[in-house]
Coordinates of C-alpha atoms and ligand atoms in Angstrom, one line a residue:
X1 CA -9.8 13.8 54.3
X2 CA -11.9 15.4 51.6
X3 CA -12.3 14.0 48.2
X4 CA -12.6 15.9 44.9
X5 CA -15.3 15.4 42.4
X6 CA -14.2 14.1 39.0
X7 CA -15.2 17.0 36.9
X8 CA -12.2 17.6 34.8
X9 CA -12.0 14.1 33.4
X10 CA -15.2 14.6 31.4
X11 CA -13.8 17.6 29.6
X12 CA -10.3 16.6 29.1
X13 CA -10.0 14.4 26.0
X14 CA -7.0 12.2 25.7
X15 CA -5.4 13.4 22.4
X16 CA -3.2 10.4 22.3
X17 CA -6.2 8.5 21.0
X18 CA -6.5 10.8 18.0
X19 CA -3.3 9.5 16.4
X20 CA -3.0 10.9 12.9
X21 CA -2.2 8.6 10.0
X22 CA 0.2 10.2 7.6
X23 CA -0.9 9.5 4.0
X24 CA 2.2 7.7 2.8
X25 CA 2.2 5.5 5.9
X26 CA 5.6 6.9 7.1
X27 CA 6.5 8.6 10.3
X28 CA 7.6 12.1 9.3
X29 CA 9.9 13.9 11.7
X30 CA 7.9 16.1 13.9
X31 CA 9.1 18.6 16.5
X32 CA 8.0 17.8 20.0
X33 CA 4.3 18.5 20.2
X34 CA 3.5 19.2 23.7
X35 CA -0.3 19.5 23.0
X36 CA -0.4 15.8 22.8
X37 CA 1.1 15.4 26.3
X38 CA 0.0 18.4 28.5
X39 CA -3.5 19.4 29.6
X40 CA -4.6 23.0 29.7
X41 CA -5.4 23.1 33.4
X42 CA -3.4 23.6 36.6
X43 CA -2.5 21.1 39.3
X44 CA -4.6 23.1 41.8
X45 CA -7.7 23.0 39.6
X46 CA -7.5 19.2 40.0
X47 CA -8.0 19.5 43.7
X48 CA -4.4 19.0 45.0
X49 CA -3.3 20.7 48.2
X50 CA -1.5 24.1 47.5
X51 CA 1.8 22.9 49.2
X52 CA 1.8 19.9 47.0
X53 CA 1.2 22.0 43.9
X54 CA 4.1 24.2 45.0
X55 CA 6.3 21.1 45.3
X56 CA 5.3 20.0 41.8
X57 CA 6.0 23.4 40.4
X58 CA 9.1 24.6 42.3
X59 CA 10.9 21.4 43.2
X60 CA 10.0 19.2 40.2
X61 CA 9.7 22.1 37.7
X62 CA 6.3 21.0 36.3
X63 CA 4.3 23.8 34.8
X64 CA 1.0 21.9 34.8
X65 CA -0.4 18.4 34.6
X66 CA -0.1 16.1 31.6
X67 CA -3.2 14.7 30.0
X68 CA -3.1 11.4 31.9
X69 CA -2.5 13.3 35.2
X70 CA -5.4 15.6 34.5
X71 CA -7.6 12.5 33.9
X72 CA -6.3 10.3 36.7
X73 CA -5.7 12.6 39.6
X74 CA -9.4 13.5 40.2
X75 CA -10.3 9.8 40.0
X76 CA -7.7 8.8 42.5
X77 CA -8.7 11.6 44.8
X78 CA -12.3 10.4 44.6
X79 CA -11.4 7.0 46.0
X80 CA -12.4 5.0 43.0
X81 CA -10.4 2.0 41.7
X82 CA -8.8 2.7 38.3
X83 CA -7.2 1.1 35.4
X84 CA -4.8 3.6 33.7
X85 CA -3.5 3.2 30.2
X86 CA -1.3 6.0 28.7
X87 CA 1.7 6.1 26.4
X88 CA 5.2 5.7 27.8
X89 CA 6.7 8.8 29.3
X90 CA 3.5 10.7 29.9
X91 CA 3.8 11.0 33.7
X92 CA 1.8 8.1 35.1
X93 CA 4.0 8.0 38.3
X94 CA 2.9 11.4 39.5
X95 CA -0.7 10.5 38.4
X96 CA -0.9 8.1 41.4
X97 CA 1.7 9.5 43.8
X98 CA 0.4 13.1 44.0
X99 CA -3.2 12.2 45.0
X100 CA -2.0 9.7 47.6
X101 CA 0.3 12.4 49.2
X102 CA -2.6 14.8 49.0
X103 CA -4.8 12.5 51.1
X104 CA -2.0 11.5 53.6
X105 CA -1.0 15.1 54.4
X106 CA -4.6 16.1 54.9
X107 CA -5.4 13.7 57.8
X108 CA -6.5 15.7 60.8
X109 CA -4.3 13.8 63.1
X110 CA -0.9 13.7 61.4
X111 CA 0.2 10.2 60.5
X112 CA 3.2 8.8 62.3
X113 CA 5.7 6.1 61.5
X114 CA 4.1 3.9 64.1
X115 CA 0.9 3.8 62.0
X116 CA 2.8 1.6 59.5
X117 CA 2.2 1.5 55.8
X118 CA -0.7 3.4 54.1
X119 CA 0.2 2.9 50.4
X120 CA 2.0 0.1 48.6
X121 CA 3.4 0.5 45.1
X122 CA 4.3 -2.7 43.4
X123 CA 6.9 -2.5 40.5
X124 CA 8.5 -5.2 38.4
X125 CA 12.2 -4.3 38.6
X126 CA 14.6 -3.0 41.2
X127 CA 15.6 0.0 39.2
X128 CA 12.0 1.1 38.9
X129 CA 11.7 0.7 42.6
X130 CA 14.6 3.0 43.2
X131 CA 13.3 5.5 40.6
X132 CA 9.8 5.7 42.1
X133 CA 11.3 6.1 45.6
X134 CA 13.5 9.0 44.4
X135 CA 10.5 10.8 42.9
X136 CA 8.6 10.2 46.1
X137 CA 11.4 11.7 48.2
X138 CA 11.3 14.9 46.2
X139 CA 7.5 15.1 46.4
X140 CA 7.6 14.6 50.2
X141 CA 10.2 17.3 50.8
X142 CA 7.7 19.5 52.7
X143 CA 5.7 16.6 54.2
X144 CA 8.5 15.2 56.4
X145 CA 6.0 13.2 58.6
X146 CA 5.1 11.0 55.6
X147 CA 7.9 8.5 55.3
X148 CA 8.9 6.9 51.9
X149 CA 10.8 3.6 51.7
X150 CA 11.5 0.6 49.5
X151 CA 12.1 -3.1 49.8
X152 CA 13.5 -5.1 46.9
X153 CA 15.5 -8.2 45.9
X154 CA 19.2 -7.8 46.2
X155 CA 19.1 -5.7 49.4
X156 CA 19.8 -6.7 52.9
X157 CA 16.7 -8.3 54.5
X158 CA 17.7 -7.4 58.0
X159 CA 18.1 -3.7 57.2
X160 CA 14.8 -3.8 55.5
X161 CA 13.2 -5.4 58.5
X162 CA 14.6 -2.6 60.7
X163 CA 13.2 0.0 58.4
X164 CA 9.8 -1.7 58.3
X165 CA 9.8 -1.9 62.1
X166 CA 10.3 1.8 62.4
X167 CA 7.5 2.3 59.9
X168 CA 7.2 3.3 56.2
X169 CA 4.1 5.3 55.1
X170 CA 4.5 4.8 51.4
X171 CA 6.3 1.6 50.5
X172 CA 7.7 0.7 47.0
X173 CA 8.4 -2.9 46.5
X174 CA 9.1 -5.7 44.1
X175 CA 6.7 -8.6 44.6
X176 CA 9.0 -11.4 45.7
X177 CA 10.6 -9.4 48.5
X178 CA 7.3 -7.9 49.6
X179 CA 5.8 -11.4 50.0
X180 CA 8.9 -12.5 51.9
X181 CA 8.4 -9.6 54.4
X182 CA 4.6 -10.1 54.6
X183 CA 5.2 -13.7 55.7
X184 CA 8.3 -13.3 57.8
X185 CA 8.5 -9.8 59.3
X186 CA 6.1 -9.7 62.1
X187 CA 6.8 -6.0 62.9
X188 CA 5.6 -5.0 59.4
X189 CA 2.4 -3.1 60.1
X190 CA -0.1 -2.8 57.3
X191 CA -3.4 -2.6 59.1
X192 CA -3.9 1.0 57.8
X193 CA -3.2 0.1 54.2
X194 CA -5.4 2.1 52.0
X195 CA -3.8 2.0 48.5
X196 CA -2.3 -0.8 46.4
X197 CA -0.8 0.3 43.1
X198 CA 0.4 -2.0 40.4
X199 CA 2.8 0.1 38.2
X200 CA 3.6 -1.8 34.9
X201 CA 0.9 -4.2 35.9
X202 CA 1.2 -6.4 32.8
X203 CA 4.9 -6.8 33.3
X204 CA 4.6 -7.9 36.9
X205 CA 2.4 -10.7 35.7
X206 CA 4.5 -11.6 32.7
X207 CA 7.5 -12.1 34.9
X208 CA 5.7 -15.0 36.5
X209 CA 4.7 -13.2 39.7
X210 CA 1.0 -14.2 39.3
X211 CA 1.1 -16.5 42.3
X212 CA 3.0 -14.0 44.5
X213 CA 0.5 -11.3 43.6
X214 CA -2.4 -13.6 44.5
X215 CA -0.8 -14.4 47.8
X216 CA 0.0 -10.8 48.5
X217 CA -3.6 -9.7 47.8
X218 CA -4.8 -12.5 50.1
X219 CA -2.5 -11.5 52.9
X220 CA -3.5 -7.9 52.6
X221 CA -7.1 -8.9 52.4
X222 CA -7.5 -7.0 49.2
X223 CA -9.0 -9.6 46.8
X224 CA -12.4 -8.7 45.6
X225 CA -13.9 -11.8 47.0
X226 CA -12.3 -10.9 50.3
X227 CA -11.4 -14.4 51.5
X228 CA -8.2 -14.4 53.4
X229 CA -6.7 -17.9 53.8
X230 CA -3.7 -16.7 55.7
X231 CA -3.8 -16.5 59.5
X232 CA -2.4 -13.0 59.7
X233 CA -4.4 -11.5 56.9
X234 CA -6.0 -8.1 57.7
X235 CA -9.7 -8.0 57.4
X236 CA -10.9 -6.2 54.3
X237 CA -11.8 -3.4 54.2
X238 CA -9.4 -2.2 56.8
X239 CA -9.8 1.0 58.8
X240 CA -9.9 2.8 55.4
X241 CA -11.7 1.9 52.3
X242 CA -9.2 0.2 50.0
X243 CA -8.4 1.7 46.6
X244 CA -6.4 -0.3 44.0
X245 CA -4.9 1.1 40.9
X246 CA -3.4 -0.7 37.8
X247 CA -1.2 1.2 35.4
X248 CA 0.7 0.5 32.2
X249 CA 1.3 1.7 28.6
X250 CA 0.3 -1.7 27.5
X251 CA -2.6 -3.0 29.5
X252 CA -3.6 -6.2 27.7
X253 CA -5.5 -9.5 28.4
X254 CA -2.8 -10.5 30.9
X255 CA -4.1 -7.8 33.3
X256 CA -7.7 -9.2 33.1
X257 CA -7.3 -11.6 35.9
X258 CA -5.5 -9.1 38.1
X259 CA -8.2 -6.5 37.4
X260 CA -10.8 -9.1 38.0
X261 CA -9.6 -10.1 41.5
X262 CA -8.4 -6.7 42.7
X263 CA -10.5 -3.9 41.2
X264 CA -14.0 -3.0 42.4
X265 CA -16.0 -1.1 39.7
X266 CA -13.0 0.6 38.3
X267 CA -12.8 3.8 36.2
X268 CA -11.0 3.1 33.0
X269 CA -8.6 5.9 31.9
X270 CA -7.1 6.0 28.4
X271 CA -8.7 2.6 27.4
X272 CA -9.6 2.6 23.7
X273 CA -12.9 4.4 22.9
X274 CA -14.3 1.3 21.2
X275 CA -13.9 -0.7 24.3
X276 CA -15.4 2.1 26.3
X277 CA -18.4 2.1 24.1
X278 CA -19.0 -1.6 24.6
X279 CA -18.6 -1.3 28.3
X280 CA -18.8 1.9 30.2
X281 CA -17.4 0.2 33.3
X282 CA -15.8 -3.1 33.7
X283 CA -17.8 -5.8 35.4
X284 CA -15.9 -8.9 36.4
X285 CA -18.2 -11.8 37.1
X286 CA -16.9 -15.0 38.6
X287 CA -19.8 -17.0 37.3
X288 CA -19.0 -19.4 34.4
X289 CA -22.5 -19.6 32.9
X290 CA -22.9 -19.1 29.2
X291 CA -25.2 -16.2 29.8
X292 CA -22.4 -14.3 31.4
X293 CA -19.8 -15.1 28.7
X294 CA -20.7 -12.3 26.3
X295 CA -20.6 -9.8 29.1
X296 CA -17.3 -11.1 30.3
X297 CA -15.8 -10.9 26.8
X298 CA -16.9 -7.4 26.4
X299 CA -15.2 -6.4 29.5
X300 CA -11.9 -7.9 28.5
X301 CA -9.2 -5.5 27.9
X302 CA -8.3 -5.8 24.2
X303 CA -5.7 -8.4 23.5
X304 CA -5.0 -7.3 19.9
X305 CA -5.3 -3.6 19.4
X306 CA -3.4 -0.4 19.0
X307 CA -0.7 0.4 21.6
X308 CA 0.1 4.0 22.3
X309 CA 3.5 5.0 21.0
X310 CA 4.6 8.6 21.3
X311 CA 3.5 10.4 18.2
X312 CA 6.7 12.2 17.5
X313 CA 8.9 9.1 17.8
X314 CA 10.5 8.2 14.5
X315 CA 10.5 4.4 14.2
X316 CA 12.7 2.6 11.7
X317 CA 13.8 -1.0 11.0
X318 CA 16.7 -2.4 9.0
X319 CA 17.2 -5.7 7.3
X320 CA 20.5 -7.1 8.4
X321 CA 21.9 -10.4 7.0
X322 CA 22.8 -12.6 10.0
X323 CA 26.5 -12.8 9.4
X324 CA 27.0 -9.0 9.1
X325 CA 24.8 -8.0 12.0
X326 CA 27.7 -7.1 14.3
X327 CA 29.5 -5.1 11.7
X328 CA 26.3 -3.2 10.8
X329 CA 25.6 -2.5 14.4
X330 CA 29.0 -1.1 15.0
X331 CA 28.8 1.0 11.9
X332 CA 25.5 2.5 12.9
X333 CA 26.8 3.3 16.4
X334 CA 29.8 5.0 14.9
X335 CA 27.7 7.0 12.5
X336 CA 25.3 8.1 15.3
X337 CA 28.0 9.3 17.7
X338 CA 30.0 11.0 14.9
X339 CA 26.9 12.8 13.7
X340 CA 26.0 13.9 17.3
X341 CA 28.9 13.3 19.8
X342 CA 26.8 14.3 22.8
X343 CA 23.8 12.1 23.0
X344 CA 22.4 9.1 24.9
X345 CA 21.6 5.8 23.2
X346 CA 20.1 2.6 24.7
X347 CA 20.9 -0.7 22.9
X348 CA 18.8 -3.7 23.8
X349 CA 19.9 -7.4 23.7
X350 CA 18.0 -10.6 24.5
X351 CA 20.5 -12.0 27.0
X352 CA 22.9 -11.0 29.8
X353 CA 25.8 -12.8 28.0
X354 CA 25.2 -10.8 24.8
X355 CA 25.3 -7.6 26.9
X356 CA 28.6 -8.7 28.5
X357 CA 30.2 -9.7 25.2
X358 CA 29.2 -6.5 23.3
X359 CA 30.2 -4.4 26.3
X360 CA 33.7 -5.8 26.4
X361 CA 34.0 -5.6 22.6
X362 CA 32.9 -1.9 22.4
X363 CA 35.1 -0.9 25.3
X364 CA 38.2 -2.6 23.9
X365 CA 38.0 -2.7 20.1
X366 CA 40.7 -0.7 18.3
X367 CA 40.3 -0.1 14.6
X368 CA 41.8 1.5 11.6
X369 CA 40.4 1.2 8.1
X370 CA 44.0 0.9 7.0
X371 CA 45.0 -2.7 7.8
X372 CA 48.8 -1.6 7.8
X373 CA 48.3 0.5 10.9
X374 CA 49.9 -1.3 13.9
X375 CA 47.5 -2.2 16.7
X376 CA 49.1 0.2 19.2
X377 CA 48.4 3.1 16.9
X378 CA 44.8 2.3 16.1
X379 CA 42.1 4.4 17.8
X380 CA 39.1 3.1 19.7
X381 CA 36.4 2.2 17.3
X382 CA 33.8 4.0 19.4
X383 CA 34.8 7.0 21.5
X384 CA 31.7 7.3 23.6
X385 CA 31.2 6.3 27.3
X386 CA 29.7 2.9 27.4
X387 CA 27.7 1.3 30.3
X388 CA 25.9 -2.0 30.8
X389 CA 22.9 -3.1 32.8
X390 CA 21.4 -6.5 33.3
X391 CA 20.0 -8.8 36.0
X392 CA 23.1 -11.0 36.5
X393 CA 25.2 -8.0 37.7
X394 CA 25.8 -7.4 41.3
X395 CA 23.2 -5.1 42.8
X396 CA 25.8 -2.4 43.5
X397 CA 27.0 -2.4 39.9
X398 CA 23.5 -2.4 38.6
X399 CA 22.6 0.7 40.7
X400 CA 25.9 2.4 39.7
X401 CA 25.2 1.9 36.0
X402 CA 21.6 3.0 36.3
X403 CA 22.5 6.2 38.2
X404 CA 25.4 6.9 35.8
X405 CA 23.3 6.7 32.7
X406 CA 20.7 9.0 34.3
X407 CA 23.3 11.7 34.9
X408 CA 25.6 11.3 31.9
X409 CA 25.1 13.8 29.1
X410 CA 26.5 11.4 26.5
X411 CA 26.6 7.7 26.8
X412 CA 25.7 4.3 25.3
X413 CA 23.8 1.9 27.6
X414 CA 23.8 -1.8 26.7
X415 CA 21.0 -3.6 28.4
X416 CA 18.5 -6.5 28.5
X417 CA 14.8 -5.9 29.1
X418 CA 15.6 -5.0 32.7
X419 CA 15.7 -1.4 31.4
X420 CA 12.7 -1.7 29.1
X421 CA 10.0 -0.9 31.7
X422 CA 9.3 2.4 33.4
X423 CA 12.9 3.7 33.6
X424 CA 13.1 7.4 33.0
X425 CA 16.6 8.2 31.7
X426 CA 16.6 11.9 30.7
X427 CA 17.4 12.9 27.1
X428 CA 17.7 9.5 25.5
X429 CA 17.7 10.2 21.7
X430 CA 17.8 6.8 20.2
X431 CA 16.8 3.2 21.0
X432 CA 18.4 0.4 19.1
X433 CA 16.8 -3.1 19.4
X434 CA 19.6 -5.3 18.2
X435 CA 17.8 -8.4 19.3
X436 CA 14.1 -8.4 18.6
X437 CA 11.9 -7.8 21.7
X438 CA 9.5 -10.7 21.1
X439 CA 6.0 -9.5 22.0
X440 CA 4.8 -6.2 20.7
X441 CA 4.3 -4.9 24.2
X442 CA 8.0 -5.1 24.9
X443 CA 8.7 -3.3 21.6
X444 CA 6.5 -0.5 22.9
X445 CA 8.2 -0.2 26.3
X446 CA 11.7 -0.4 24.8
X447 CA 11.1 2.4 22.4
X448 CA 9.3 4.3 25.2
X449 CA 12.7 5.0 26.8
X450 CA 13.0 7.8 24.2
X451 CA 10.5 10.5 23.0
X452 CA 9.3 11.0 26.5
X453 CA 7.1 14.0 27.5
X454 CA 6.8 15.1 23.9
X455 CA 10.6 15.2 23.3
X456 CA 12.0 14.0 20.0
X457 CA 13.4 10.5 19.7
X458 CA 14.3 7.7 17.2
X459 CA 14.2 4.0 17.3
X460 CA 15.8 1.3 15.2
X461 CA 14.8 -2.3 15.0
X462 CA 17.2 -4.9 13.6
X463 CA 15.6 -7.8 11.7
X464 CA 17.1 -10.5 9.7
X465 CA 15.6 -11.0 6.2
X466 CA 13.8 -14.1 7.5
X467 CA 12.2 -12.2 10.3
X468 CA 10.6 -9.4 8.3
X469 CA 7.1 -10.7 9.0
X470 CA 7.6 -9.3 12.5
X471 CA 6.7 -5.9 11.0
X472 CA 3.2 -7.2 10.3
X473 CA 2.9 -8.4 13.9
X474 CA 3.7 -4.8 15.0
X475 CA 1.3 -3.4 12.4
X476 CA -1.5 -5.3 14.1
X477 CA -0.9 -3.2 17.1
X478 CA -0.9 0.0 15.2
X479 CA 2.9 0.3 15.2
X480 CA 4.4 1.0 11.8
X481 CA 8.1 1.4 10.9
X482 CA 10.0 2.8 7.9
X483 CA 13.2 1.4 6.5
X484 CA 16.5 2.8 7.7
X485 CA 18.8 4.0 4.9
X486 CA 21.6 1.5 5.6
X487 CA 23.5 1.6 2.4
X488 CA 23.7 5.3 2.4
X489 CA 25.1 5.2 5.9
X490 CA 27.6 2.5 5.0
X491 CA 28.7 4.4 1.9
X492 CA 29.6 7.3 4.1
X493 CA 32.5 5.4 5.7
X494 CA 36.1 5.9 4.3
X495 CA 36.2 2.5 2.6
X496 CA 33.7 3.7 0.1
X497 CA 36.7 5.1 -1.7
X498 CA 37.4 1.5 -2.7
X499 CA 33.9 1.0 -4.2
X500 CA 33.5 -2.0 -6.3
X501 CA 30.8 -2.8 -8.7
X502 CA 28.8 -5.1 -6.5
X503 CA 25.2 -4.1 -6.0
X504 CA 25.5 -3.1 -2.3
X505 CA 21.8 -2.8 -1.8
X506 CA 21.4 -6.5 -2.4
X507 CA 24.7 -7.8 -0.9
X508 CA 25.3 -5.9 2.3
X509 CA 27.8 -8.6 3.4
X510 CA 29.9 -7.7 0.4
X511 CA 30.0 -4.0 1.1
X512 CA 33.8 -3.1 1.3
X513 CA 33.4 -1.3 4.6
X514 CA 31.4 -4.2 6.1
X515 CA 34.0 -6.8 4.8
X516 CA 36.9 -4.8 6.2
X517 CA 35.2 -4.3 9.6
X518 CA 34.1 -8.0 9.9
X519 CA 37.7 -9.1 9.2
X520 CA 39.1 -6.8 11.8
X521 CA 36.5 -7.9 14.3
X522 CA 37.2 -11.6 13.7
X523 CA 41.0 -11.2 14.1
X524 CA 40.5 -9.1 17.2
X525 CA 38.3 -11.7 18.9
X526 CA 40.6 -14.6 17.8
X527 CA 43.6 -12.9 19.3
X528 CA 42.0 -12.4 22.7
X529 CA 41.1 -15.7 24.4
X530 CA 38.9 -14.1 27.1
X531 CA 36.9 -12.2 24.5
X532 CA 36.6 -15.4 22.5
X533 CA 35.2 -17.1 25.5
X534 CA 32.7 -14.4 26.0
X535 CA 31.7 -14.5 22.4
X536 CA 31.1 -18.3 22.6
X537 CA 29.0 -18.0 25.7
X538 CA 27.0 -15.2 24.2
X539 CA 26.5 -17.2 21.0
X540 CA 25.1 -20.2 23.0
X541 CA 22.6 -18.1 25.1
X542 CA 21.6 -16.1 22.0
X543 CA 20.5 -19.3 20.2
X544 CA 18.8 -20.5 23.3
X545 CA 16.8 -17.3 23.6
X546 CA 15.9 -17.5 20.0
X547 CA 14.3 -20.9 20.5
X548 CA 12.2 -19.5 23.4
X549 CA 9.9 -17.3 21.3
X550 CA 6.3 -18.2 22.0
X551 CA 3.0 -18.7 20.1
X552 CA 2.8 -16.9 16.7
X553 CA 6.3 -15.5 17.1
X554 CA 7.7 -19.0 16.6
X555 CA 6.5 -18.8 13.0
X556 CA 8.6 -15.7 12.5
X557 CA 11.7 -16.4 14.6
X558 CA 12.3 -20.0 13.4
X559 CA 15.4 -21.5 14.8
X560 CA 15.3 -24.0 11.9
X561 CA 16.0 -21.0 9.5
X562 CA 19.1 -19.9 11.4
X563 CA 22.4 -20.6 9.8
X564 CA 24.5 -21.2 12.9
X565 CA 27.7 -20.4 11.0
X566 CA 26.3 -17.0 10.3
X567 CA 25.2 -16.6 13.9
X568 CA 28.7 -17.3 15.0
X569 CA 30.0 -14.6 12.6
X570 CA 27.6 -12.2 14.3
X571 CA 29.7 -12.8 17.4
X572 CA 32.9 -12.3 15.4
X573 CA 33.7 -16.0 15.7
X574 CA 35.4 -17.4 12.6
X575 CA 33.8 -20.8 13.2
X576 CA 30.7 -22.1 14.9
X577 CA 31.9 -23.3 18.3
X578 CA 32.0 -27.1 18.1
X579 CA 30.5 -28.0 21.5
X580 CA 27.7 -25.5 21.2
X581 CA 25.4 -27.7 19.1
X582 CA 25.3 -30.4 21.7
X583 CA 24.9 -28.2 24.7
X584 CA 22.2 -26.2 22.9
X585 CA 20.3 -29.4 22.0
X586 CA 20.5 -30.6 25.6
X587 CA 19.2 -27.3 26.8
X588 CA 16.3 -27.4 24.3
X589 CA 15.4 -30.9 25.4
X590 CA 15.5 -29.8 29.1
X591 CA 13.3 -26.8 28.3
X592 CA 10.8 -28.9 26.4
X593 CA 10.6 -31.4 29.3
X594 CA 10.1 -28.4 31.7
X595 CA 7.3 -26.9 29.5
X596 CA 5.6 -30.3 29.2
X597 CA 5.6 -30.6 33.0
X598 CA 4.6 -27.1 33.8
X599 CA 2.5 -26.0 30.9
X600 CA 4.0 -23.9 28.1
X601 CA 2.9 -20.4 29.2
X602 CA 6.0 -19.3 31.0
X603 CA 8.8 -20.2 28.5
X604 CA 10.4 -17.1 27.1
X605 CA 9.1 -14.7 29.8
X606 CA 10.4 -16.8 32.7
X607 CA 13.7 -17.1 30.9
X608 CA 13.7 -13.3 30.6
X609 CA 12.8 -12.6 34.2
X610 CA 16.3 -13.6 35.4
X611 CA 18.0 -11.3 33.0
Ligands
ATP701 N1 3.4 17.4 34.7 C1 4.6 17.2 34.3 N2 5.3 18.2 33.6 C2 6.5 17.9 33.2 N3 7.2 16.8 33.3 C3 6.6 15.8 34.0 C4 5.2 15.9 34.5 N4 4.9 14.8 35.1 C5 5.9 13.9 35.0 N5 6.9 14.5 34.3 C6 8.3 13.9 34.0 O1 8.0 13.1 32.8 C7 8.9 12.0 32.8 C8 8.1 10.7 32.6 O2 7.3 10.4 33.7 P1 6.9 8.9 34.1 O3 8.2 8.1 34.3 O4 6.0 9.0 35.3 O5 6.2 8.4 32.8 P2 5.4 7.1 32.6 O6 4.1 7.4 31.9 O7 5.2 6.3 33.9 O8 6.4 6.3 31.6 P3 6.5 4.7 31.4 O9 5.3 4.2 30.8 O10 7.7 4.6 30.6 O11 6.7 4.1 32.8 C9 9.6 12.1 34.2 O12 10.9 12.6 33.9 C10 8.8 13.0 35.0 O13 9.6 13.7 35.9

């Protein structure tokens, strides 16, 4: 059970911190620059077992470790607690799985299923649970005695109980379902638990799982204070010394509390140099005396600071007048898939209803720029394969969409933020954020579905003219965007033959192509009652989601500034649905009452968690 000294970490510098600022402030297109992702050492030099190195090389196809892996693997091998911050798509999953497997395979007496669970990986979503499990299965190919498994919402509890009874060595779980089993599955053995990993730690907390996490840590006897109020809590430390790890591309102040209660003298990996200078190691003190405050503040993970976005990612925004948003979106998608028919694009919405509406529209809408063409002779507006993914779908459909988008060579995925965290879809070229992400952290994770492992990628953020200050909010976190050449793209469509003299750059709504498309969309929706119903529902939930922005963002996304007639047009509705105003007001009142009763902290995020 040997440990490896952390020698490499001192010499490997995280180049992602050396982000270059281009003189004109724009993101010039860069070819994938692998120097920013990969370290110049081998897996074996980090101290991993030769068979595991072979697995990483032969089965996974990895030539060598990434920078974050080179930094984190020796630390995890050494047994220290750690807080790991690295850009999206830089290989954080292997950074914790590989050293755990190294230790488990090296026990003199081979571990058995009856020994129960040794490592627990907590993740915020079901898809991420499946993804980590899949990677684990591949890594364990030659270590058949180490058993991987997962438990998550939406699955059969009794089947999970049976699997837990047999024994799972490395368990991946979503917090709610884990807590359920900890309380109700007596045969779930975790007395040998050695590792607890929080992957996407900040998101787990944002989703409102704070209480569950506290309960889980208590039950597992893994809080730093070590008091276990539950009767069946294991004493801490258990047979093995506990090692806890927290990881995310956006570790922020939300993680403070979790770090405070779960990490003991952690090593900080990838945390900003300035913070490192102020505090070489985090010290969380439970005392509230003034004397301690300065120290406590210095150990806080920065709340406002630069997030790490892949350097080669080209980030753009466009200013779309509310009433033309839909026509602009469809035009851009058409342009993208005509320019490069074989590619993958992820399109983010704020609500499940919006995903359902746009999915139905994109899979049914027939269009010809010649209005004389009969409906039966019109081609599909968009020829690409279209998939959807959100939290209100049946688990089976969710899994099917997730797997399909992974394997497709060319497809468009419409999704809520359920796809924003951790999901590793190969070869996604473009991310479109049609509805704004809210907090900058979510922006970073959404765009992080592309430009992974040094690959190229583009992102496009839709903003209404009244929302343009959001760019400043992103800027505060070191994220800067350049404007998308919208007029040029619109001019490339056939209707530009009928150019009029209107200054299109000022009045996008009056661009002949946009006017023609908007008209066609509205008549399509009004002729299909089911589609119209979906549009109305999507309209309602979109406005509700818009009112749920928090804190400073309320100043940018002001519901008062919305013209509901224009919002209706963005769902191809000719008129603002009459009942919507009332139901929306009732919902808003209800929400305000709820906030008053429960404190305002959970508003938008809790609403998002059910998506
Ligand atoms: N050493 C490596 N060499 C090549 N590819 C790797 C290596 N390590 C991981 N990968 C691949 O890189 C991709 C991204 O890895 P992973 O999902 O772990 O990134 P991440 O940092 O956790 O991203 P996110 O922050 O979005 O969750 C995966 O496809 C993974 O298989």
